[in-house]
Coordinates of N, CA and C in Angstrom, one line a residue:
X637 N 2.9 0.3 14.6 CA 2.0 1.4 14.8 C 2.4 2.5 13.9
X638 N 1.2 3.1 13.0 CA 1.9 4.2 12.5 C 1.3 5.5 13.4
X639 N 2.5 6.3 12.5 CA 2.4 7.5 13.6 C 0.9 8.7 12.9
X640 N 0.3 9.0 13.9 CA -0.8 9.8 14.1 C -0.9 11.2 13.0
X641 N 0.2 11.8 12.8 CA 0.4 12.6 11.5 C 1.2 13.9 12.3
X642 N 0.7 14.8 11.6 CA 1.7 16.4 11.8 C 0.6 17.2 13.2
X643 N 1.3 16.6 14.1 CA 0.7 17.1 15.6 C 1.5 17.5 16.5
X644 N 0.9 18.4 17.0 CA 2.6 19.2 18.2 C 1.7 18.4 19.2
X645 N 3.1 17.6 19.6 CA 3.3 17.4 21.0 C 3.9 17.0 21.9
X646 N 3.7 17.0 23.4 CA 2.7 16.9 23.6 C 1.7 18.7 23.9
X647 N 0.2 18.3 24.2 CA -0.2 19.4 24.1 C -0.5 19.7 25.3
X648 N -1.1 21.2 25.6 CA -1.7 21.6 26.8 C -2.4 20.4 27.6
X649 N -2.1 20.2 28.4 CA -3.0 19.5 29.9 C -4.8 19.8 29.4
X650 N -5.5 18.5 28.8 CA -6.8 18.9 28.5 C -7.5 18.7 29.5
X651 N -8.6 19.6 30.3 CA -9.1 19.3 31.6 C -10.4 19.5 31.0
X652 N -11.1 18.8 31.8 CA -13.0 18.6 31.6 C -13.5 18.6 32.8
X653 N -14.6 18.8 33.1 CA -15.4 18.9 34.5 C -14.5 18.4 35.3
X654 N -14.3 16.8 35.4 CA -13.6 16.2 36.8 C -12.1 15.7 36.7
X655 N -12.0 15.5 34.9 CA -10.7 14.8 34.7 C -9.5 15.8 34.2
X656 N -8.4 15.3 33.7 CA -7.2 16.1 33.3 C -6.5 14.9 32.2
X657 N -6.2 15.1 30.8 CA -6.0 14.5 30.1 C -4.5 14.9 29.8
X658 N -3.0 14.0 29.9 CA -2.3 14.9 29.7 C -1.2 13.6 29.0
X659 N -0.1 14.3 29.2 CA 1.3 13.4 28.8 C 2.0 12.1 29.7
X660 N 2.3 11.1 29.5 CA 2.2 10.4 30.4 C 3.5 10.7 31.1
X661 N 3.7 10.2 32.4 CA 5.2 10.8 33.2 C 5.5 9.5 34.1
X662 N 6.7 9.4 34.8 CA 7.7 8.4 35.2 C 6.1 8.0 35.9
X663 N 5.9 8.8 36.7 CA 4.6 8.5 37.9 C 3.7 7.4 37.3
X664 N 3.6 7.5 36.1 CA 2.3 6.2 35.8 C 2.4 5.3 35.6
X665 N 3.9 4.3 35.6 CA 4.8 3.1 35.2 C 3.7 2.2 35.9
X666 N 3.8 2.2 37.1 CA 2.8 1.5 37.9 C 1.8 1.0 37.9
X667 N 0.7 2.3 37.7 CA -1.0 2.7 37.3 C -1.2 1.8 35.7
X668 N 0.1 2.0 35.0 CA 0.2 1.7 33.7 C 0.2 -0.1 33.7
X669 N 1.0 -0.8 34.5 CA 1.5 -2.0 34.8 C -0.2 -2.5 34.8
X670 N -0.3 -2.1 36.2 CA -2.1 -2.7 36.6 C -2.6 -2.5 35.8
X671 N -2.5 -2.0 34.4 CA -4.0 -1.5 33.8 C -3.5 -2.7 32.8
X672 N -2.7 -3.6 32.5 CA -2.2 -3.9 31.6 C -2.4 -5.2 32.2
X673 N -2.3 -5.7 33.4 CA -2.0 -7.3 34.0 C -3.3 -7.7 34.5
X674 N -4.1 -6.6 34.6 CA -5.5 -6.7 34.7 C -6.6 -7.1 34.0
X675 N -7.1 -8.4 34.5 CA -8.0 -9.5 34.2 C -8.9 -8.9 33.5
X676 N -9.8 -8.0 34.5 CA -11.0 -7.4 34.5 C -10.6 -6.4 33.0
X677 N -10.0 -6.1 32.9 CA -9.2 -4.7 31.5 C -9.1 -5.6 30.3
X678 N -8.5 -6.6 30.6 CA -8.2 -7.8 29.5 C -9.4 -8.7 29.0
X679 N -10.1 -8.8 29.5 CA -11.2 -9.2 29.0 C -11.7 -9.5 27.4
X680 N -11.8 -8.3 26.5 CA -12.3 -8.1 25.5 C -10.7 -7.3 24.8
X681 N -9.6 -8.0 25.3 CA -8.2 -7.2 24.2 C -7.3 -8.3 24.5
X682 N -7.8 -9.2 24.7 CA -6.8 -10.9 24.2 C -6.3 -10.7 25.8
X683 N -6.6 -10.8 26.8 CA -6.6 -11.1 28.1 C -5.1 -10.2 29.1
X684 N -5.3 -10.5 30.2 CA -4.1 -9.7 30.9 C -2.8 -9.9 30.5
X685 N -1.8 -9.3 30.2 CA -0.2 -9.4 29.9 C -0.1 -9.8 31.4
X686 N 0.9 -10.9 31.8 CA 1.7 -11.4 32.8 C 2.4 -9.8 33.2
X687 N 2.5 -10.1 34.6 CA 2.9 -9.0 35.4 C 4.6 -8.7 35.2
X688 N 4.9 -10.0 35.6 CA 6.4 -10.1 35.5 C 7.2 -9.8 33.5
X689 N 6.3 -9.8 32.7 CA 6.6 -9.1 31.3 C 6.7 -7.5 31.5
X690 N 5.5 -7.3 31.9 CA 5.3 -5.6 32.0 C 6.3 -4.9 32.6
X691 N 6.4 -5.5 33.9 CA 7.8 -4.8 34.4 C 8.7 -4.9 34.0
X692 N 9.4 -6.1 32.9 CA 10.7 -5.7 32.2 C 10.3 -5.2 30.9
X693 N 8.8 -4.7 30.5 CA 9.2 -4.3 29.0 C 8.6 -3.1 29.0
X694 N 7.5 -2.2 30.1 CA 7.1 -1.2 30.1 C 8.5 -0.2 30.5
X695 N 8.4 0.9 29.8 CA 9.8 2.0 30.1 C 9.8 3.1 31.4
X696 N 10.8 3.3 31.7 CA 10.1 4.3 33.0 C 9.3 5.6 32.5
X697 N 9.4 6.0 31.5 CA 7.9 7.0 31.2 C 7.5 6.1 29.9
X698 N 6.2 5.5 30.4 CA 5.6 4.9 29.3 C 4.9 6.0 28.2
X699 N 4.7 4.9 27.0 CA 3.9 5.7 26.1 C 3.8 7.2 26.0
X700 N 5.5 7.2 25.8 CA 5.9 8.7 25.3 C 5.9 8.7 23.7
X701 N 4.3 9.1 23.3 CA 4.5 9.5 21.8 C 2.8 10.1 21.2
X702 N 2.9 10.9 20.1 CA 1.9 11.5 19.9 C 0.8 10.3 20.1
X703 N -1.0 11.4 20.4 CA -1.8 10.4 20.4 C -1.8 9.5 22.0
X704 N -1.3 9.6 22.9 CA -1.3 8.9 23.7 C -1.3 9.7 25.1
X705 N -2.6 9.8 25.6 CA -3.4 10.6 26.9 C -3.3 9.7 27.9
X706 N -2.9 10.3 29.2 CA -3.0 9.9 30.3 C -4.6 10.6 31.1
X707 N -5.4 9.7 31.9 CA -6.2 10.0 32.3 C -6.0 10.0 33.5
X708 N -5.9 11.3 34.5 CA -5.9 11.7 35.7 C -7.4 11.8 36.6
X709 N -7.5 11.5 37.8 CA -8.7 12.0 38.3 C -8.1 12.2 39.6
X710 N -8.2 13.4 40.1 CA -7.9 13.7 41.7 C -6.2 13.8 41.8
X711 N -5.4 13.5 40.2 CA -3.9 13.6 40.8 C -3.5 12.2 40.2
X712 N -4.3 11.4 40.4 CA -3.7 10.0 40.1 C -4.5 9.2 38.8
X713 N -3.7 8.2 37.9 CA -4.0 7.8 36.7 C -5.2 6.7 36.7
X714 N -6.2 7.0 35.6 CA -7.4 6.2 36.2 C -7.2 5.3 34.7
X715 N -6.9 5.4 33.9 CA -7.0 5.3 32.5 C -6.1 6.2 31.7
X716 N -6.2 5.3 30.4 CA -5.4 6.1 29.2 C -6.6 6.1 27.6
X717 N -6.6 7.1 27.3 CA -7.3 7.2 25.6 C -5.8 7.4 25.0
X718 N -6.2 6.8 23.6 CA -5.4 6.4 22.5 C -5.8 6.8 21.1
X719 N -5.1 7.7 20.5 CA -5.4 8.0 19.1 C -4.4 7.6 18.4
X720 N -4.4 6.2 17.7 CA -3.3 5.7 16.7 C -4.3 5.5 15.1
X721 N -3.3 5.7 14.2 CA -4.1 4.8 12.8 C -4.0 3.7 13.1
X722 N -4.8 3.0 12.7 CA -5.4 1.9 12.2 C -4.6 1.2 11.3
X723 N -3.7 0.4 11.4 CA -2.8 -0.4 10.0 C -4.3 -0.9 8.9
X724 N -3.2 -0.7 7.4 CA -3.7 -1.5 6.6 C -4.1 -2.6 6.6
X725 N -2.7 -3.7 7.4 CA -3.8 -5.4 7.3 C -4.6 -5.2 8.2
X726 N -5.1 -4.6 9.0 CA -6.2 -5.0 10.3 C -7.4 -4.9 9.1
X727 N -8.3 -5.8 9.4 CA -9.6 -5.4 9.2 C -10.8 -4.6 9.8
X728 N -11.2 -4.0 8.5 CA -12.1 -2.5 9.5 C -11.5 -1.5 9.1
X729 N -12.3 -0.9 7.9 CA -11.6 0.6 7.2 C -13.0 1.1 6.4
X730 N -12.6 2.2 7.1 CA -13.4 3.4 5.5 C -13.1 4.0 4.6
X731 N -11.6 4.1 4.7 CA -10.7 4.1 3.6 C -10.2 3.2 3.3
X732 N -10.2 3.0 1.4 CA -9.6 1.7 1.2 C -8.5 1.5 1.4
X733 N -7.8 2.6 1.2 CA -6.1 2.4 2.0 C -6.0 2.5 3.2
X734 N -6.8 2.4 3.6 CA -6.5 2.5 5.8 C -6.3 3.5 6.5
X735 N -5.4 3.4 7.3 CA -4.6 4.2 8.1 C -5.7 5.5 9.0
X736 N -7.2 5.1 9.2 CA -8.0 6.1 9.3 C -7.2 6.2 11.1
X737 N -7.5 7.1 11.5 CA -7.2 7.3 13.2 C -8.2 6.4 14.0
X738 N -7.8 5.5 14.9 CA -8.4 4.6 15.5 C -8.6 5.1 17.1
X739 N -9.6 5.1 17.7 CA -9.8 5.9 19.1 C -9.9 4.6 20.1
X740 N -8.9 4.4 20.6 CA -8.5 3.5 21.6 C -8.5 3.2 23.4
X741 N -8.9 3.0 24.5 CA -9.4 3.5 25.8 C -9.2 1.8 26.4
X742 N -8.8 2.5 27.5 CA -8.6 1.7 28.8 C -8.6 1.9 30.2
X743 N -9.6 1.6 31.1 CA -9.5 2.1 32.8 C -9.6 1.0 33.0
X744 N -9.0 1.4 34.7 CA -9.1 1.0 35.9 C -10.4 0.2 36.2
X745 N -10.6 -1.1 36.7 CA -11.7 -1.4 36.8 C -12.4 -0.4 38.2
X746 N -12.0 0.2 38.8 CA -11.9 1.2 40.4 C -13.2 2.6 39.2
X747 N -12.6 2.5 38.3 CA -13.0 3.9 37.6 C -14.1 3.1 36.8
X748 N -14.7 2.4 36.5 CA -15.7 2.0 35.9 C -16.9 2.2 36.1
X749 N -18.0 3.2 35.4 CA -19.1 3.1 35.8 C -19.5 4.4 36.5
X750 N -18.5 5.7 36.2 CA -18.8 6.7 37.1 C -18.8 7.6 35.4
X751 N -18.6 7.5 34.0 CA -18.7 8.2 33.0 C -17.2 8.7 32.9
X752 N -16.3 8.2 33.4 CA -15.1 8.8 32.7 C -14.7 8.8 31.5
X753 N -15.2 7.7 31.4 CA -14.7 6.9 30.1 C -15.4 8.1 28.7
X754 N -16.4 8.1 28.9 CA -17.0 9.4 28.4 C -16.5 10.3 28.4
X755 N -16.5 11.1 29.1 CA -15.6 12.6 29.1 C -14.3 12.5 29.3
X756 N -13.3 11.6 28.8 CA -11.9 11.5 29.0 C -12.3 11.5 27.0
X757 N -12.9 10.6 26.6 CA -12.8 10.1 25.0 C -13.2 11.5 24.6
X758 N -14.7 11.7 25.0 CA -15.2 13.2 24.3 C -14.0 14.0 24.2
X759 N -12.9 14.6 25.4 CA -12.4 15.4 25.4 C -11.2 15.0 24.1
X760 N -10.7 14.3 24.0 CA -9.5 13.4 23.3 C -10.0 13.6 21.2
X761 N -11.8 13.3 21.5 CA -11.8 13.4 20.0 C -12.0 14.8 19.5
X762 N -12.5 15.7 20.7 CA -12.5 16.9 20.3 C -11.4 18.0 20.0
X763 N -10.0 17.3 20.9 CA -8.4 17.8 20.9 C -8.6 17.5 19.1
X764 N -8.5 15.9 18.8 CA -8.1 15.6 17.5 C -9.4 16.5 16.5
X765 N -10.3 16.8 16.8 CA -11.3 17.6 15.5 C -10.2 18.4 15.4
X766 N -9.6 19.5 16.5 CA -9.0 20.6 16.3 C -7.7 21.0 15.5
X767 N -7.4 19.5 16.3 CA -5.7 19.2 15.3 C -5.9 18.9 14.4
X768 N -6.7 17.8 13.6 CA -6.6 17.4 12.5 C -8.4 17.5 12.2
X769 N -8.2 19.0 11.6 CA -10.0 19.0 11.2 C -10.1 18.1 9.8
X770 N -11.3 17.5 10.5 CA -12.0 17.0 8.8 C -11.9 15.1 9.1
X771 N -10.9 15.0 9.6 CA -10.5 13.6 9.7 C -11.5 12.4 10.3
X772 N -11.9 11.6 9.6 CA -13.0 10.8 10.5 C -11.9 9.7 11.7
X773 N -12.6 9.5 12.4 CA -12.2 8.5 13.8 C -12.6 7.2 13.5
X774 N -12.3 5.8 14.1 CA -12.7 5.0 14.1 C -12.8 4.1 15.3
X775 N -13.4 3.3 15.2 CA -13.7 2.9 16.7 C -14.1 1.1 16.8
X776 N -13.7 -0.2 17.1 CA -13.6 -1.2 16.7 C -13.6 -2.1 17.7
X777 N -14.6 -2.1 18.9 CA -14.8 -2.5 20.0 C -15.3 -4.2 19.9
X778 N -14.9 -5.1 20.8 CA -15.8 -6.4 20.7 C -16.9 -6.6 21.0
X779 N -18.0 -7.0 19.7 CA -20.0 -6.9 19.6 C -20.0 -7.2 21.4
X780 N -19.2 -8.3 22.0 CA -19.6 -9.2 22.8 C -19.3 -7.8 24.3
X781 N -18.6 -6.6 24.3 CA -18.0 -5.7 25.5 C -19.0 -4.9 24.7
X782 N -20.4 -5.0 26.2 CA -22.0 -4.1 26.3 C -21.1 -2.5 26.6
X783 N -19.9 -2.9 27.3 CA -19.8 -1.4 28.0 C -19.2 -0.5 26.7
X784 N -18.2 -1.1 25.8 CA -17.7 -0.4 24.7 C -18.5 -0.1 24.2
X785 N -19.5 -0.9 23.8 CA -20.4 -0.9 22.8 C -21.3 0.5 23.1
X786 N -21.7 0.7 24.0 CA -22.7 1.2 24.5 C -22.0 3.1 24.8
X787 N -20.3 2.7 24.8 CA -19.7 3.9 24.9 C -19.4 4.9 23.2
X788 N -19.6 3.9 22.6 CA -19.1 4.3 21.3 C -20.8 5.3 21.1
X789 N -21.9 4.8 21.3 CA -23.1 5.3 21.0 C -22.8 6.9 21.3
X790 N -22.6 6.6 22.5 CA -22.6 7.5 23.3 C -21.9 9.1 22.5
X791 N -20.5 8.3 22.4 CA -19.7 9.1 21.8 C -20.3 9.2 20.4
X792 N -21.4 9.1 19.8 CA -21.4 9.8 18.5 C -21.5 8.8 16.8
X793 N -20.5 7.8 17.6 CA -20.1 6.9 16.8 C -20.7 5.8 15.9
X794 N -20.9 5.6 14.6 CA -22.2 5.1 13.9 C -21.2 4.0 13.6
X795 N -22.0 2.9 13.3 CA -21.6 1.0 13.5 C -21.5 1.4 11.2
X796 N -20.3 1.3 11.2 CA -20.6 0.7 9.5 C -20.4 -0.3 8.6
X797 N -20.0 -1.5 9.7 CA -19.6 -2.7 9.6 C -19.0 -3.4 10.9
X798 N -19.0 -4.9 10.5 CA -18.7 -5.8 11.3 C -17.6 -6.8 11.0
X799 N -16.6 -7.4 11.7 CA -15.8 -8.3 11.1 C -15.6 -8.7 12.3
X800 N -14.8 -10.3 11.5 CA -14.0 -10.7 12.9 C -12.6 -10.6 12.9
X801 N -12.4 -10.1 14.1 CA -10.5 -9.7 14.3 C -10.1 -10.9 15.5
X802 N -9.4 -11.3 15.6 CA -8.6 -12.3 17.0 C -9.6 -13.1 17.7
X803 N -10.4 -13.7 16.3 CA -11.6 -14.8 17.0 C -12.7 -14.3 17.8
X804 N -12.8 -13.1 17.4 CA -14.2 -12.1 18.0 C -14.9 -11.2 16.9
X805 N -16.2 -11.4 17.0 CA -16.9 -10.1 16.0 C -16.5 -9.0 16.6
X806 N -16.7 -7.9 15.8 CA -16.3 -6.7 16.6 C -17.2 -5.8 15.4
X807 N -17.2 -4.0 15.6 CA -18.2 -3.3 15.4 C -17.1 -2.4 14.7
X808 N -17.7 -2.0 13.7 CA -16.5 -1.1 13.3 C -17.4 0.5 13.1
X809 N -17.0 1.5 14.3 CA -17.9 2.4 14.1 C -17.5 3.8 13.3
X810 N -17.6 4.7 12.8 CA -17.1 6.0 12.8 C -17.7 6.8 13.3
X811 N -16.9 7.8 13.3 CA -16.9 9.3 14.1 C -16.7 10.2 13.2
X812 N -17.4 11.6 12.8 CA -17.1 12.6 11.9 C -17.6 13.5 12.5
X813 N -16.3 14.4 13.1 CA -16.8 15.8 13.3 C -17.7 17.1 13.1
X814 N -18.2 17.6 14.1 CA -19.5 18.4 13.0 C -18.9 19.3 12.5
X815 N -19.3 19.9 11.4 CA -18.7 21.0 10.9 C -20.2 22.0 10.8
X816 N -19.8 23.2 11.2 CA -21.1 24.3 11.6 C -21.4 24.4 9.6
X817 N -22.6 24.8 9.1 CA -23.3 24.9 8.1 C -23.0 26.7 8.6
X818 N -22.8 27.1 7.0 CA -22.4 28.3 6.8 C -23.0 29.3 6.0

């Protein structure tokens, strides 16, 4: 994984209408585990990790590192968004050298279907316009996951190619921040 770039963090607690986007803490080991051994989650990212792995390889505060949001709803973790680059060998780039920021998401199947997913991402790419203005996003969901697919729209996100990664087509979209006309 390379690292995200010159970002303080972690940052302020980002809150939206219902959710709270923040740093992950000992509390989510758990929330974290299920979100990982989970069928329904695994689906379209090479299937559930065995339970008995997670628990000896997740750390008591998981995913302590830039780029990595915990999603709260009511106090407790529903999901996590992810902003990492993109490695060079993966296929799916707008830069020929790579490394573009790749916008990453996962819930609770409990949390599906109520728009979190939406306003946890919105909030996450608008953190990153701030931090790193100018920077395009990328987004690389499987053609065959309606719900990604249909989230990426949502979010902004324009399809500028297709490939296959781990024996699936997948959509390779971008994201470019608006910048106001002056």
């Amino acid at each position: 994984m390379i690292e995200l770039g010159p970002v303080a963090w972690p940052p302020a607690p980002i809150r939206t209408e219902r959710l709270v986007l923040r740093e992950s803490e000992a509390r989510d080991r758990a929330a974290l585990i299920e979100l990982f051994a989970s069928p329904e989650v695994g689906t379209y990212i090479g299937g559930p990790r065995p339970r008995d792995d997670l628990e000896g390889a997740v750390p008591e505060v998981p995913g302590q590192r830039p780029g990595f949001f915990v999603v709260e709803l009511d106090g407790a973790m529903i999901g996590i968004v992810t902003l990492d680059r993109r490695g060079s060998e993966r296929p799916g780039h707008v830069r020929p050298e790579g490394g573009e920021a790749e916008l990453g998401y996962m819930f609770l199947p409990q949390a599906w279907g109520y728009g979190y997913a939406t306003e946890a991402c919105a909030a996450a790419l608008e953190w990153f316009a701030d931090t790193l203005p100018g920077e395009p996003v990328v987004l690389a969901p499987q053609t065959a996951n309606d719900r990604s697919m249909r989230l990426a729209a949502k979010l902004g996100f324009t399809e500028v190619e297709r490939f296959e990664d781990y024996g699936a087509e997948h959509s390779l979209g971008v994201w470019s921040p608006v910048t106001p006309s002056v």
